Amino acid sequence: MSRIQTPRPIRGTQDMLGGTPDNLADRFAHVVDVFERVRKLYGFRRAEVPVFEATAVFARSLGESTDVVSKEMYTFEDRGGDSVTLRPEFTAGIARAYITEGWQQYAPLKVATHGPLFRYERPQKGRYRQFHQIDAEVIGAGEPLADVELLCFADHLLRELGVAEGVTLTLNTLGDAASRDAWRDALVAHFEAHREALSEDSVERLARNPLRILDSKDAGDQAVVATAPGIDDYLTDEAADFFEKVTDGLAAAGVAWTRNARLVRGLDYYRHTAFEFITDRLGAQGTVLGGGRYDGLIENMGGPATPAVGWAAGIERLAMLLDAGGEHRIDAVIALEDDAQVARALASLRALREAGLSAELVASGSPRKRFDKAAKIPAHALVSIGQRDGAPHLNVRGEGEIAARVEAAVRQAG
Ligand code: ATP
Ligand code: MG
């Protein structure tokens, strides 16, 4: 008989298991739990959108010349011959739903979601082909206070997660259309003058989408970017006023930030506010959360003119910033020392869990060895259930408030 070869996992995907030394699955879940808690504090509704969409949803909205659309999408023809794409980000799908599902009636709509995303990238630490994001959007709100609210949410979340230390909010404005066009012309002039120092990719970007060069990860490009003009000299009065209202709001709300006048975001649809929360604790993959205002997107997709602002953060990158955490202890472990008492053990388990206490049963293998086996499981209380001289016997070891609650629950159970 030939041996069956187990297929390898796909490059850039991850398997995670809780209760291991790195505790990655638990850290991941913790990020989502805290996100769910904080989004309720800010009054964001939950949304769910499909994992795949018609390719046009992403290709049109993200911009044909962006890295995501030109190189990173998982696009295929399904069996019916339609071109579909696994979502590489949330915003386009949510904007599509806003238009097609009548979500306009809830405007200004504050929505949050989380889940898996797919990009064909070169896998490395903090960069995967299947990764996960938490995401928050405010759709139908054009005022700078919406940007402030969203940034407060992000800042609050990072503090709740305990990772705010060493993570910096960098902020910029991309201005309105007039500001952006003027800045774009200045950037083109600068990059043309340094054309020979640019990477091949960036020479191409120069023709199609020069702002994108600012976002390049190539070291040679970054040197040219460092001396490129910032946007400030090109802001219209209106755009400058909008930005001032955002920064005044942040000051009033106690959110710290630093300015990066050359910050742009990877996708085409941003206007006005653009921001990233960055850290040097994750090597090259230093952006944990990014977002901004995308007032033109929904109209571009065939909907009504609708201002909007949003952000997304990589769950894996946030989880990597968390400590692995201490040893996980459950509340009670029960050793069934005599199989004649199985009914009592099951009643005790039920009573414990209904009292909100976590519990596990050790009931396999030789009954004489079960106590020692159970004693090896980290728990607040060790319960043994057996028989002495033909009568049921119950014993609870452990100290503290949880052990006392365990004892009360199992004694009441029988
Ligand atoms: P990067 O500059 O790192 O490629 P990006 O600008 O492409 O990020 P966004 O599209 O803004 O990222 O997504 C928001 C967040 O999602 C990022 O800040 C990051 O935390 C996370 N993220 C993006 N791509 C990946 C990936 N391939 N693997 C893991 N996390 C990712
Ligand atoms: Mg990217």
Tab-separated table of C-alpha atoms and ligand atoms in Angstrom:
chain	number	residue	atom	x	y	z
A	1	MET	CA	0.000	0.000	0.000
A	2	SER	CA	1.387	3.383	-0.868
A	3	ARG	CA	1.530	6.003	1.892
A	4	ILE	CA	-0.842	8.911	1.500
A	5	GLN	CA	0.942	12.273	1.482
A	6	THR	CA	-0.834	14.876	3.659
A	7	PRO	CA	-1.220	18.108	1.679
A	8	ARG	CA	0.735	21.035	3.089
A	9	PRO	CA	-1.147	24.147	4.278
A	10	ILE	CA	-1.351	26.964	1.698
A	11	ARG	CA	1.521	29.433	2.015
A	12	GLY	CA	0.498	32.544	3.910
A	13	THR	CA	-2.289	30.833	5.877
A	14	GLN	CA	-2.107	30.129	9.595
A	15	ASP	CA	-3.405	27.494	11.973
A	16	MET	CA	-3.842	28.645	15.553
A	17	LEU	CA	-4.536	26.699	18.709
A	18	GLY	CA	-5.379	28.042	22.120
A	19	GLY	CA	-3.741	26.908	25.341
A	20	THR	CA	-0.318	26.506	23.696
A	21	PRO	CA	2.768	28.490	24.801
A	22	ASP	CA	2.247	31.171	22.114
A	23	ASN	CA	-1.499	31.128	22.785
A	24	LEU	CA	-2.140	32.672	19.378
A	25	ALA	CA	-5.766	31.567	19.029
A	26	ASP	CA	-6.626	33.047	22.429
A	27	ARG	CA	-4.854	36.304	21.655
A	28	PHE	CA	-6.704	36.491	18.351
A	29	ALA	CA	-10.052	35.896	20.086
A	30	HIS	CA	-9.189	38.486	22.717
A	31	VAL	CA	-8.722	41.165	20.047
A	32	VAL	CA	-12.167	40.374	18.632
A	33	ASP	CA	-13.801	40.306	22.099
A	34	VAL	CA	-12.408	43.704	23.032
A	35	PHE	CA	-13.379	45.115	19.626
A	36	GLU	CA	-16.956	43.877	20.111
A	37	ARG	CA	-17.117	45.465	23.553
A	38	VAL	CA	-15.685	48.827	22.496
A	39	ARG	CA	-17.764	49.143	19.313
A	40	LYS	CA	-20.899	48.909	21.454
A	41	LEU	CA	-19.612	51.750	23.642
A	42	TYR	CA	-19.458	53.870	20.482
A	43	GLY	CA	-22.842	52.778	19.141
A	44	PHE	CA	-21.614	50.960	16.019
A	45	ARG	CA	-24.003	48.354	14.570
A	46	ARG	CA	-22.749	44.907	13.569
A	47	ALA	CA	-22.692	44.133	9.850
A	48	GLU	CA	-21.874	40.960	7.958
A	49	VAL	CA	-20.986	41.024	4.271
A	50	PRO	CA	-20.073	38.170	1.902
A	51	VAL	CA	-16.540	36.793	1.699
A	52	PHE	CA	-16.737	37.022	-2.098
A	53	GLU	CA	-18.228	39.560	-4.466
A	54	ALA	CA	-18.409	40.270	-8.188
A	55	THR	CA	-14.862	41.291	-9.169
A	56	ALA	CA	-16.094	44.727	-10.286
A	57	VAL	CA	-16.987	45.618	-6.673
A	58	PHE	CA	-13.301	45.725	-5.793
A	59	ALA	CA	-11.672	46.487	-9.131
A	60	ARG	CA	-13.625	49.692	-9.649
A	61	SER	CA	-13.722	50.991	-6.116
A	62	LEU	CA	-10.138	50.334	-5.053
A	63	GLY	CA	-8.662	51.686	-8.286
A	64	GLU	CA	-7.325	49.598	-11.167
A	65	SER	CA	-3.752	50.728	-10.627
A	66	THR	CA	-3.524	49.957	-6.907
A	67	ASP	CA	-1.293	47.123	-5.693
A	68	VAL	CA	-4.279	45.307	-4.275
A	69	VAL	CA	-6.191	45.252	-7.559
A	70	SER	CA	-3.278	44.836	-9.951
A	71	LYS	CA	-1.339	42.174	-8.021
A	72	GLU	CA	-3.022	40.895	-4.900
A	73	MET	CA	-6.599	39.822	-5.616
A	74	TYR	CA	-7.771	36.231	-5.563
A	75	THR	CA	-9.955	36.392	-8.646
A	76	PHE	CA	-11.422	33.412	-10.456
A	77	GLU	CA	-14.227	32.403	-12.707
A	78	ASP	CA	-16.878	30.355	-10.937
A	79	ARG	CA	-18.657	27.410	-12.543
A	80	GLY	CA	-21.270	29.734	-14.006
A	81	GLY	CA	-18.576	31.739	-15.793
A	82	ASP	CA	-18.829	34.822	-13.545
A	83	SER	CA	-15.691	36.596	-12.361
A	84	VAL	CA	-15.676	36.640	-8.569
A	85	THR	CA	-13.059	37.837	-6.076
A	86	LEU	CA	-12.365	36.865	-2.478
A	87	ARG	CA	-12.644	40.119	-0.553
A	88	PRO	CA	-9.270	41.848	-0.051
A	89	GLU	CA	-10.825	44.489	2.235
A	90	PHE	CA	-14.175	45.328	3.811
A	91	THR	CA	-14.992	48.859	2.703
A	92	ALA	CA	-15.983	48.083	-0.902
A	93	GLY	CA	-18.356	45.286	0.133
A	94	ILE	CA	-19.971	47.439	2.811
A	95	ALA	CA	-20.349	50.307	0.316
A	96	ARG	CA	-21.916	47.897	-2.174
A	97	ALA	CA	-24.378	46.704	0.504
A	98	TYR	CA	-25.150	50.310	1.462
A	99	ILE	CA	-26.295	50.883	-2.120
A	100	THR	CA	-27.971	47.562	-2.951
A	101	GLU	CA	-29.558	46.752	0.452
A	102	GLY	CA	-31.138	50.107	1.188
A	103	TRP	CA	-28.876	50.812	4.143
A	104	GLN	CA	-29.137	54.505	3.208
A	105	GLN	CA	-32.260	54.632	5.408
A	106	TYR	CA	-29.981	54.278	8.458
A	107	ALA	CA	-27.621	57.120	7.494
A	108	PRO	CA	-25.511	58.262	9.163
A	109	LEU	CA	-24.731	54.567	9.465
A	110	LYS	CA	-22.097	53.487	11.959
A	111	VAL	CA	-21.124	49.878	11.204
A	112	ALA	CA	-18.463	47.476	12.359
A	113	THR	CA	-17.467	44.018	11.196
A	114	HIS	CA	-14.603	41.540	11.310
A	115	GLY	CA	-13.506	38.440	9.457
A	116	PRO	CA	-11.075	36.932	6.949
A	117	LEU	CA	-9.625	38.732	3.934
A	118	PHE	CA	-7.459	37.455	1.099
A	119	ARG	CA	-4.510	39.015	-0.709
A	120	TYR	CA	-1.905	37.305	-2.851
A	121	GLU	CA	1.139	38.770	-1.086
A	122	ARG	CA	4.652	37.550	-0.339
A	123	PRO	CA	4.099	35.868	3.046
A	124	GLN	CA	6.291	37.044	5.931
A	125	LYS	CA	5.926	37.853	9.594
A	126	GLY	CA	2.746	39.907	9.983
A	127	ARG	CA	1.841	39.530	6.291
A	128	TYR	CA	-0.386	36.656	5.217
A	129	ARG	CA	-2.504	35.605	2.254
A	130	GLN	CA	-5.459	34.928	4.477
A	131	PHE	CA	-5.529	37.500	7.236
A	132	HIS	CA	-8.250	39.052	9.362
A	133	GLN	CA	-9.396	42.551	10.109
A	134	ILE	CA	-11.644	44.401	12.466
A	135	ASP	CA	-13.302	47.239	10.608
A	136	ALA	CA	-15.379	50.317	11.440
A	137	GLU	CA	-17.118	52.723	9.048
A	138	VAL	CA	-19.334	55.802	9.350
A	139	ILE	CA	-21.323	56.232	6.135
A	140	GLY	CA	-23.327	59.328	5.310
A	141	ALA	CA	-21.505	61.730	7.641
A	142	GLY	CA	-19.451	64.478	6.044
A	143	GLU	CA	-18.523	66.469	9.127
A	144	PRO	CA	-15.074	66.412	10.741
A	145	LEU	CA	-16.592	65.238	14.026
A	146	ALA	CA	-17.272	61.866	12.374
A	147	ASP	CA	-13.526	61.523	11.741
A	148	VAL	CA	-12.871	62.469	15.362
A	149	GLU	CA	-15.368	59.914	16.660
A	150	LEU	CA	-13.797	57.180	14.566
A	151	LEU	CA	-10.271	58.052	15.674
A	152	CYS	CA	-11.399	58.093	19.322
A	153	PHE	CA	-12.827	54.603	18.792
A	154	ALA	CA	-9.500	53.362	17.376
A	155	ASP	CA	-7.495	55.017	20.134
A	156	HIS	CA	-9.812	53.635	22.828
A	157	LEU	CA	-9.595	50.142	21.369
A	158	LEU	CA	-5.797	50.144	21.420
A	159	ARG	CA	-5.799	51.344	25.032
A	160	GLU	CA	-8.341	48.675	26.025
A	161	LEU	CA	-6.133	46.051	24.397
A	162	GLY	CA	-3.180	47.383	26.370
A	163	VAL	CA	-1.091	47.986	23.217
A	164	ALA	CA	-1.342	51.795	22.989
A	165	GLU	CA	2.155	52.150	24.445
A	166	GLY	CA	4.552	52.179	21.501
A	167	VAL	CA	1.801	52.676	18.913
A	168	THR	CA	1.594	56.158	17.362
A	169	LEU	CA	-1.259	57.769	15.465
A	170	THR	CA	0.166	59.435	12.352
A	171	LEU	CA	-2.223	61.795	10.665
A	172	ASN	CA	-2.475	63.611	7.365
A	173	THR	CA	-5.004	65.270	5.137
A	174	LEU	CA	-5.231	64.585	1.426
A	175	GLY	CA	-7.355	67.688	1.043
A	176	ASP	CA	-10.240	68.072	-1.368
A	177	ALA	CA	-10.032	67.467	-5.118
A	178	ALA	CA	-8.410	70.866	-5.825
A	179	SER	CA	-5.767	70.405	-3.095
A	180	ARG	CA	-5.025	66.930	-4.222
A	181	ASP	CA	-4.610	67.889	-7.888
A	182	ALA	CA	-2.210	70.723	-7.027
A	183	TRP	CA	-0.186	68.469	-4.731
A	184	ARG	CA	-0.167	65.764	-7.338
A	185	ASP	CA	1.368	68.132	-9.908
A	186	ALA	CA	4.090	69.131	-7.420
A	187	LEU	CA	4.812	65.478	-6.660
A	188	VAL	CA	5.035	64.588	-10.345
A	189	ALA	CA	7.591	67.385	-10.855
A	190	HIS	CA	9.624	66.136	-7.888
A	191	PHE	CA	9.550	62.494	-8.946
A	192	GLU	CA	10.334	63.352	-12.578
A	193	ALA	CA	13.437	65.179	-11.320
A	194	HIS	CA	14.518	62.022	-9.419
A	195	ARG	CA	13.291	59.521	-11.945
A	196	GLU	CA	16.593	57.622	-12.161
A	197	ALA	CA	16.511	56.872	-8.402
A	198	LEU	CA	13.020	55.353	-8.481
A	199	SER	CA	12.242	51.640	-8.595
A	200	GLU	CA	10.784	50.184	-11.747
A	201	ASP	CA	7.376	49.907	-10.032
A	202	SER	CA	7.456	53.557	-9.085
A	203	VAL	CA	8.396	54.739	-12.574
A	204	GLU	CA	5.254	52.957	-13.657
A	205	ARG	CA	3.262	54.554	-10.799
A	206	LEU	CA	4.563	57.956	-11.928
A	207	ALA	CA	2.633	57.569	-15.150
A	208	ARG	CA	-0.514	56.082	-13.676
A	209	ASN	CA	-0.829	57.092	-10.031
A	210	PRO	CA	2.029	59.221	-8.655
A	211	LEU	CA	0.619	59.548	-5.108
A	212	ARG	CA	1.092	55.826	-4.736
A	213	ILE	CA	4.894	56.298	-4.807
A	214	LEU	CA	4.625	57.864	-1.334
A	215	ASP	CA	3.341	54.518	-0.088
A	216	SER	CA	6.195	52.493	-1.635
A	217	LYS	CA	8.105	50.063	0.581
A	218	ASP	CA	11.230	50.181	-1.654
A	219	ALA	CA	14.252	51.722	0.148
A	220	GLY	CA	15.380	53.730	-2.916
A	221	ASP	CA	11.878	55.136	-3.379
A	222	GLN	CA	11.688	56.042	0.282
A	223	ALA	CA	14.790	58.243	-0.023
A	224	VAL	CA	13.136	60.194	-2.840
A	225	VAL	CA	9.880	60.323	-0.868
A	226	ALA	CA	11.681	61.829	2.137
A	227	THR	CA	12.375	65.042	0.198
A	228	ALA	CA	9.063	65.157	-1.668
A	229	PRO	CA	6.760	68.134	-1.035
A	230	GLY	CA	4.161	67.674	1.706
A	231	ILE	CA	0.567	68.641	1.069
A	232	ASP	CA	0.399	71.749	3.284
A	233	ASP	CA	1.396	74.263	0.595
A	234	TYR	CA	-1.388	73.010	-1.655
A	235	LEU	CA	-4.365	72.864	0.721
A	236	THR	CA	-7.357	75.021	-0.151
A	237	ASP	CA	-8.778	77.111	2.702
A	238	GLU	CA	-11.712	74.741	2.962
A	239	ALA	CA	-9.520	71.664	3.192
A	240	ALA	CA	-7.254	73.322	5.760
A	241	ASP	CA	-10.320	74.267	7.803
A	242	PHE	CA	-11.622	70.699	7.732
A	243	PHE	CA	-8.273	69.374	8.912
A	244	GLU	CA	-8.116	71.937	11.693
A	245	LYS	CA	-11.522	70.852	12.967
A	246	VAL	CA	-10.322	67.248	13.067
A	247	THR	CA	-7.125	68.100	14.963
A	248	ASP	CA	-8.982	70.438	17.363
A	249	GLY	CA	-11.444	67.623	18.041
A	250	LEU	CA	-8.636	65.180	18.757
A	251	ALA	CA	-7.036	67.641	21.154
A	252	ALA	CA	-10.353	68.112	22.975
A	253	ALA	CA	-10.866	64.343	23.182
A	254	GLY	CA	-7.319	63.778	24.458
A	255	VAL	CA	-6.096	61.708	21.499
A	256	ALA	CA	-2.371	62.156	20.775
A	257	TRP	CA	-1.090	62.162	17.183
A	258	THR	CA	1.871	63.160	15.054
A	259	ARG	CA	1.776	64.704	11.605
A	260	ASN	CA	3.068	62.946	8.520
A	261	ALA	CA	2.494	65.353	5.616
A	262	ARG	CA	3.470	62.629	3.123
A	263	LEU	CA	1.141	59.934	4.374
A	264	VAL	CA	-1.170	58.502	1.723
A	265	ARG	CA	-3.196	55.331	1.891
A	266	GLY	CA	-2.866	52.348	-0.442
A	267	LEU	CA	-6.247	52.726	-2.095
A	268	ASP	CA	-7.485	55.366	-4.514
A	269	TYR	CA	-10.641	56.547	-2.842
A	270	TYR	CA	-9.331	58.620	0.079
A	271	ARG	CA	-10.022	62.371	0.595
A	272	HIS	CA	-9.294	64.695	3.520
A	273	THR	CA	-8.336	62.706	6.631
A	274	ALA	CA	-5.864	59.832	6.257
A	275	PHE	CA	-4.236	58.072	9.182
A	276	GLU	CA	-2.239	55.087	10.337
A	277	PHE	CA	-1.438	53.764	13.772
A	278	ILE	CA	2.142	52.533	13.494
A	279	THR	CA	4.621	50.733	15.732
A	280	ASP	CA	8.255	49.675	15.524
A	281	ARG	CA	7.501	46.491	17.471
A	282	LEU	CA	6.521	44.449	14.399
A	283	GLY	CA	9.536	44.901	12.113
A	284	ALA	CA	8.686	45.844	8.551
A	285	GLN	CA	4.939	45.284	9.053
A	286	GLY	CA	4.549	48.336	11.298
A	287	THR	CA	1.039	49.512	10.407
A	288	VAL	CA	-1.525	48.022	12.748
A	289	LEU	CA	-4.534	50.161	11.858
A	290	GLY	CA	-5.220	52.437	8.920
A	291	GLY	CA	-8.049	54.428	7.441
A	292	GLY	CA	-9.444	57.719	6.338
A	293	ARG	CA	-12.215	59.565	4.581
A	294	TYR	CA	-13.548	58.237	1.281
A	295	ASP	CA	-16.232	60.692	0.206
A	296	GLY	CA	-16.180	59.733	-3.483
A	297	LEU	CA	-16.403	55.960	-3.234
A	298	ILE	CA	-20.132	55.301	-3.030
A	299	GLU	CA	-20.924	57.666	-5.900
A	300	ASN	CA	-18.146	56.015	-7.926
A	301	MET	CA	-19.877	52.687	-7.397
A	302	GLY	CA	-23.140	54.007	-8.812
A	303	GLY	CA	-24.775	55.130	-5.556
A	304	PRO	CA	-25.785	58.601	-4.384
A	305	ALA	CA	-23.053	61.081	-3.400
A	306	THR	CA	-22.278	59.955	0.144
A	307	PRO	CA	-19.466	61.089	2.433
A	308	ALA	CA	-17.890	58.343	4.564
A	309	VAL	CA	-14.929	57.601	6.769
A	310	GLY	CA	-13.556	54.328	8.132
A	311	TRP	CA	-10.649	52.255	9.356
A	312	ALA	CA	-9.451	48.683	9.488
A	313	ALA	CA	-6.871	46.934	11.621
A	314	GLY	CA	-5.118	43.602	11.154
A	315	ILE	CA	-6.182	41.196	13.905
A	316	GLU	CA	-2.980	39.131	13.560
A	317	ARG	CA	-0.802	42.241	13.942
A	318	LEU	CA	-2.734	43.370	17.018
A	319	ALA	CA	-2.585	39.851	18.470
A	320	MET	CA	1.199	39.829	17.964
A	321	LEU	CA	1.446	42.914	20.179
A	322	LEU	CA	-0.318	41.156	23.053
A	323	ASP	CA	1.538	39.114	25.655
A	324	ALA	CA	1.092	35.362	25.347
A	325	GLY	CA	-0.605	35.602	28.739
A	326	GLY	CA	-0.196	33.458	31.815
A	327	GLU	CA	-1.211	29.865	32.184
A	328	HIS	CA	-4.901	29.392	31.567
A	329	ARG	CA	-6.702	27.947	34.625
A	330	ILE	CA	-10.191	26.529	34.515
A	331	ASP	CA	-12.410	26.779	37.588
A	332	ALA	CA	-12.949	23.113	38.390
A	333	VAL	CA	-11.680	19.740	37.323
A	334	ILE	CA	-13.557	16.650	38.443
A	335	ALA	CA	-11.844	13.279	38.891
A	336	LEU	CA	-14.363	10.441	38.661
A	337	GLU	CA	-12.705	7.858	40.915
A	338	ASP	CA	-15.440	5.263	40.739
A	339	ASP	CA	-17.569	4.668	37.642
A	340	ALA	CA	-20.565	3.832	39.844
A	341	GLN	CA	-20.759	7.573	40.597
A	342	VAL	CA	-20.876	8.727	36.967
A	343	ALA	CA	-24.395	10.160	37.332
A	344	ARG	CA	-23.277	12.312	40.240
A	345	ALA	CA	-20.242	13.555	38.297
A	346	LEU	CA	-22.419	14.527	35.336
A	347	ALA	CA	-24.897	16.336	37.615
A	348	SER	CA	-21.985	18.217	39.214
A	349	LEU	CA	-20.583	19.244	35.830
A	350	ARG	CA	-23.942	20.584	34.800
A	351	ALA	CA	-24.408	22.462	38.087
A	352	LEU	CA	-20.951	24.036	37.790
A	353	ARG	CA	-21.382	25.183	34.216
A	354	GLU	CA	-24.857	26.542	34.885
A	355	ALA	CA	-23.395	28.506	37.785
A	356	GLY	CA	-20.990	30.070	35.267
A	357	LEU	CA	-17.983	28.040	36.405
A	358	SER	CA	-15.805	26.329	33.818
A	359	ALA	CA	-15.367	22.625	34.462
A	360	GLU	CA	-13.792	19.527	32.992
A	361	LEU	CA	-14.193	15.831	33.761
A	362	VAL	CA	-11.422	13.238	33.954
A	363	ALA	CA	-13.152	9.870	33.516
A	364	SER	CA	-10.952	7.801	31.214
A	365	GLY	CA	-8.319	5.184	31.955
A	366	SER	CA	-7.770	3.402	35.238
A	367	PRO	CA	-9.930	4.959	38.016
A	368	ARG	CA	-6.977	4.821	40.447
A	369	LYS	CA	-4.918	7.091	38.199
A	370	ARG	CA	-7.583	9.689	37.487
A	371	PHE	CA	-6.964	11.800	40.572
A	372	ASP	CA	-3.304	12.314	39.632
A	373	LYS	CA	-4.264	13.029	36.018
A	374	ALA	CA	-6.814	15.624	37.120
A	375	ALA	CA	-4.322	17.218	39.527
A	376	LYS	CA	-2.104	18.024	36.543
A	377	ILE	CA	-4.776	20.198	34.886
A	378	PRO	CA	-4.414	23.824	36.060
A	379	ALA	CA	-7.639	24.582	37.970
A	380	HIS	CA	-8.882	26.586	40.923
A	381	ALA	CA	-10.509	23.548	42.486
A	382	LEU	CA	-9.977	19.789	42.221
A	383	VAL	CA	-13.116	17.774	42.890
A	384	SER	CA	-12.975	14.033	43.457
A	385	ILE	CA	-16.131	11.970	43.226
A	386	GLY	CA	-16.001	8.301	44.222
A	387	GLN	CA	-17.142	5.752	46.726
A	388	ARG	CA	-15.866	4.906	50.228
A	389	ASP	CA	-17.194	1.784	51.956
A	390	GLY	CA	-20.081	1.533	49.494
A	391	ALA	CA	-21.220	5.149	50.109
A	392	PRO	CA	-20.780	8.121	47.753
A	393	HIS	CA	-17.779	10.244	48.596
A	394	LEU	CA	-17.071	13.823	47.593
A	395	ASN	CA	-13.972	15.894	48.226
A	396	VAL	CA	-13.045	19.411	47.057
A	397	ARG	CA	-9.517	20.802	47.253
A	398	GLY	CA	-8.595	24.368	46.514
A	399	GLU	CA	-8.528	27.738	48.182
A	400	GLY	CA	-10.110	31.055	47.482
A	401	GLU	CA	-13.423	32.396	46.325
A	402	ILE	CA	-13.716	30.326	43.149
A	403	ALA	CA	-12.990	27.074	44.999
A	404	ALA	CA	-15.687	27.972	47.533
A	405	ARG	CA	-18.212	28.538	44.743
A	406	VAL	CA	-17.198	25.225	43.159
A	407	GLU	CA	-17.729	23.415	46.460
A	408	ALA	CA	-21.165	24.994	46.984
A	409	ALA	CA	-22.268	24.056	43.457
A	410	VAL	CA	-21.170	20.408	43.609
A	411	ARG	CA	-22.586	19.853	47.107
A	412	GLN	CA	-25.915	21.229	45.956
A	413	ALA	CA	-25.845	18.964	42.905
A	414	GLY	CA	-26.124	15.899	45.087
B	1	ATP	P1	0.598	47.268	4.313
B	1	ATP	O1	1.122	48.655	4.051
B	1	ATP	O2	1.190	46.631	5.523
B	1	ATP	O3	0.610	46.392	3.086
B	1	ATP	P2	-2.052	48.041	3.659
B	1	ATP	O4	-1.965	49.509	3.509
B	1	ATP	O5	-2.077	47.178	2.463
B	1	ATP	O6	-0.932	47.511	4.684
B	1	ATP	P3	-4.765	48.156	4.532
B	1	ATP	O7	-5.344	47.741	3.260
B	1	ATP	O8	-4.869	49.548	4.975
B	1	ATP	O9	-3.259	47.684	4.616
B	1	ATP	O10	-5.329	47.222	5.700
B	1	ATP	C1	-5.415	47.667	7.055
B	1	ATP	C2	-4.628	46.784	7.991
B	1	ATP	O11	-4.792	45.415	7.697
B	1	ATP	C3	-3.126	46.970	7.925
B	1	ATP	O12	-2.744	48.076	8.677
B	1	ATP	C4	-2.639	45.690	8.548
B	1	ATP	O13	-2.713	45.718	9.954
B	1	ATP	C5	-3.620	44.691	8.026
B	1	ATP	N1	-3.106	43.975	6.846
B	1	ATP	C6	-3.124	44.385	5.551
B	1	ATP	N2	-2.610	43.430	4.740
B	1	ATP	C7	-2.269	42.391	5.555
B	1	ATP	C8	-1.708	41.095	5.325
B	1	ATP	N3	-1.398	40.665	4.096
B	1	ATP	N4	-1.481	40.285	6.392
B	1	ATP	C9	-1.807	40.697	7.646
B	1	ATP	N5	-2.347	41.891	7.916
B	1	ATP	C10	-2.585	42.731	6.898
B	2	MG	MG	-0.607	46.068	1.463
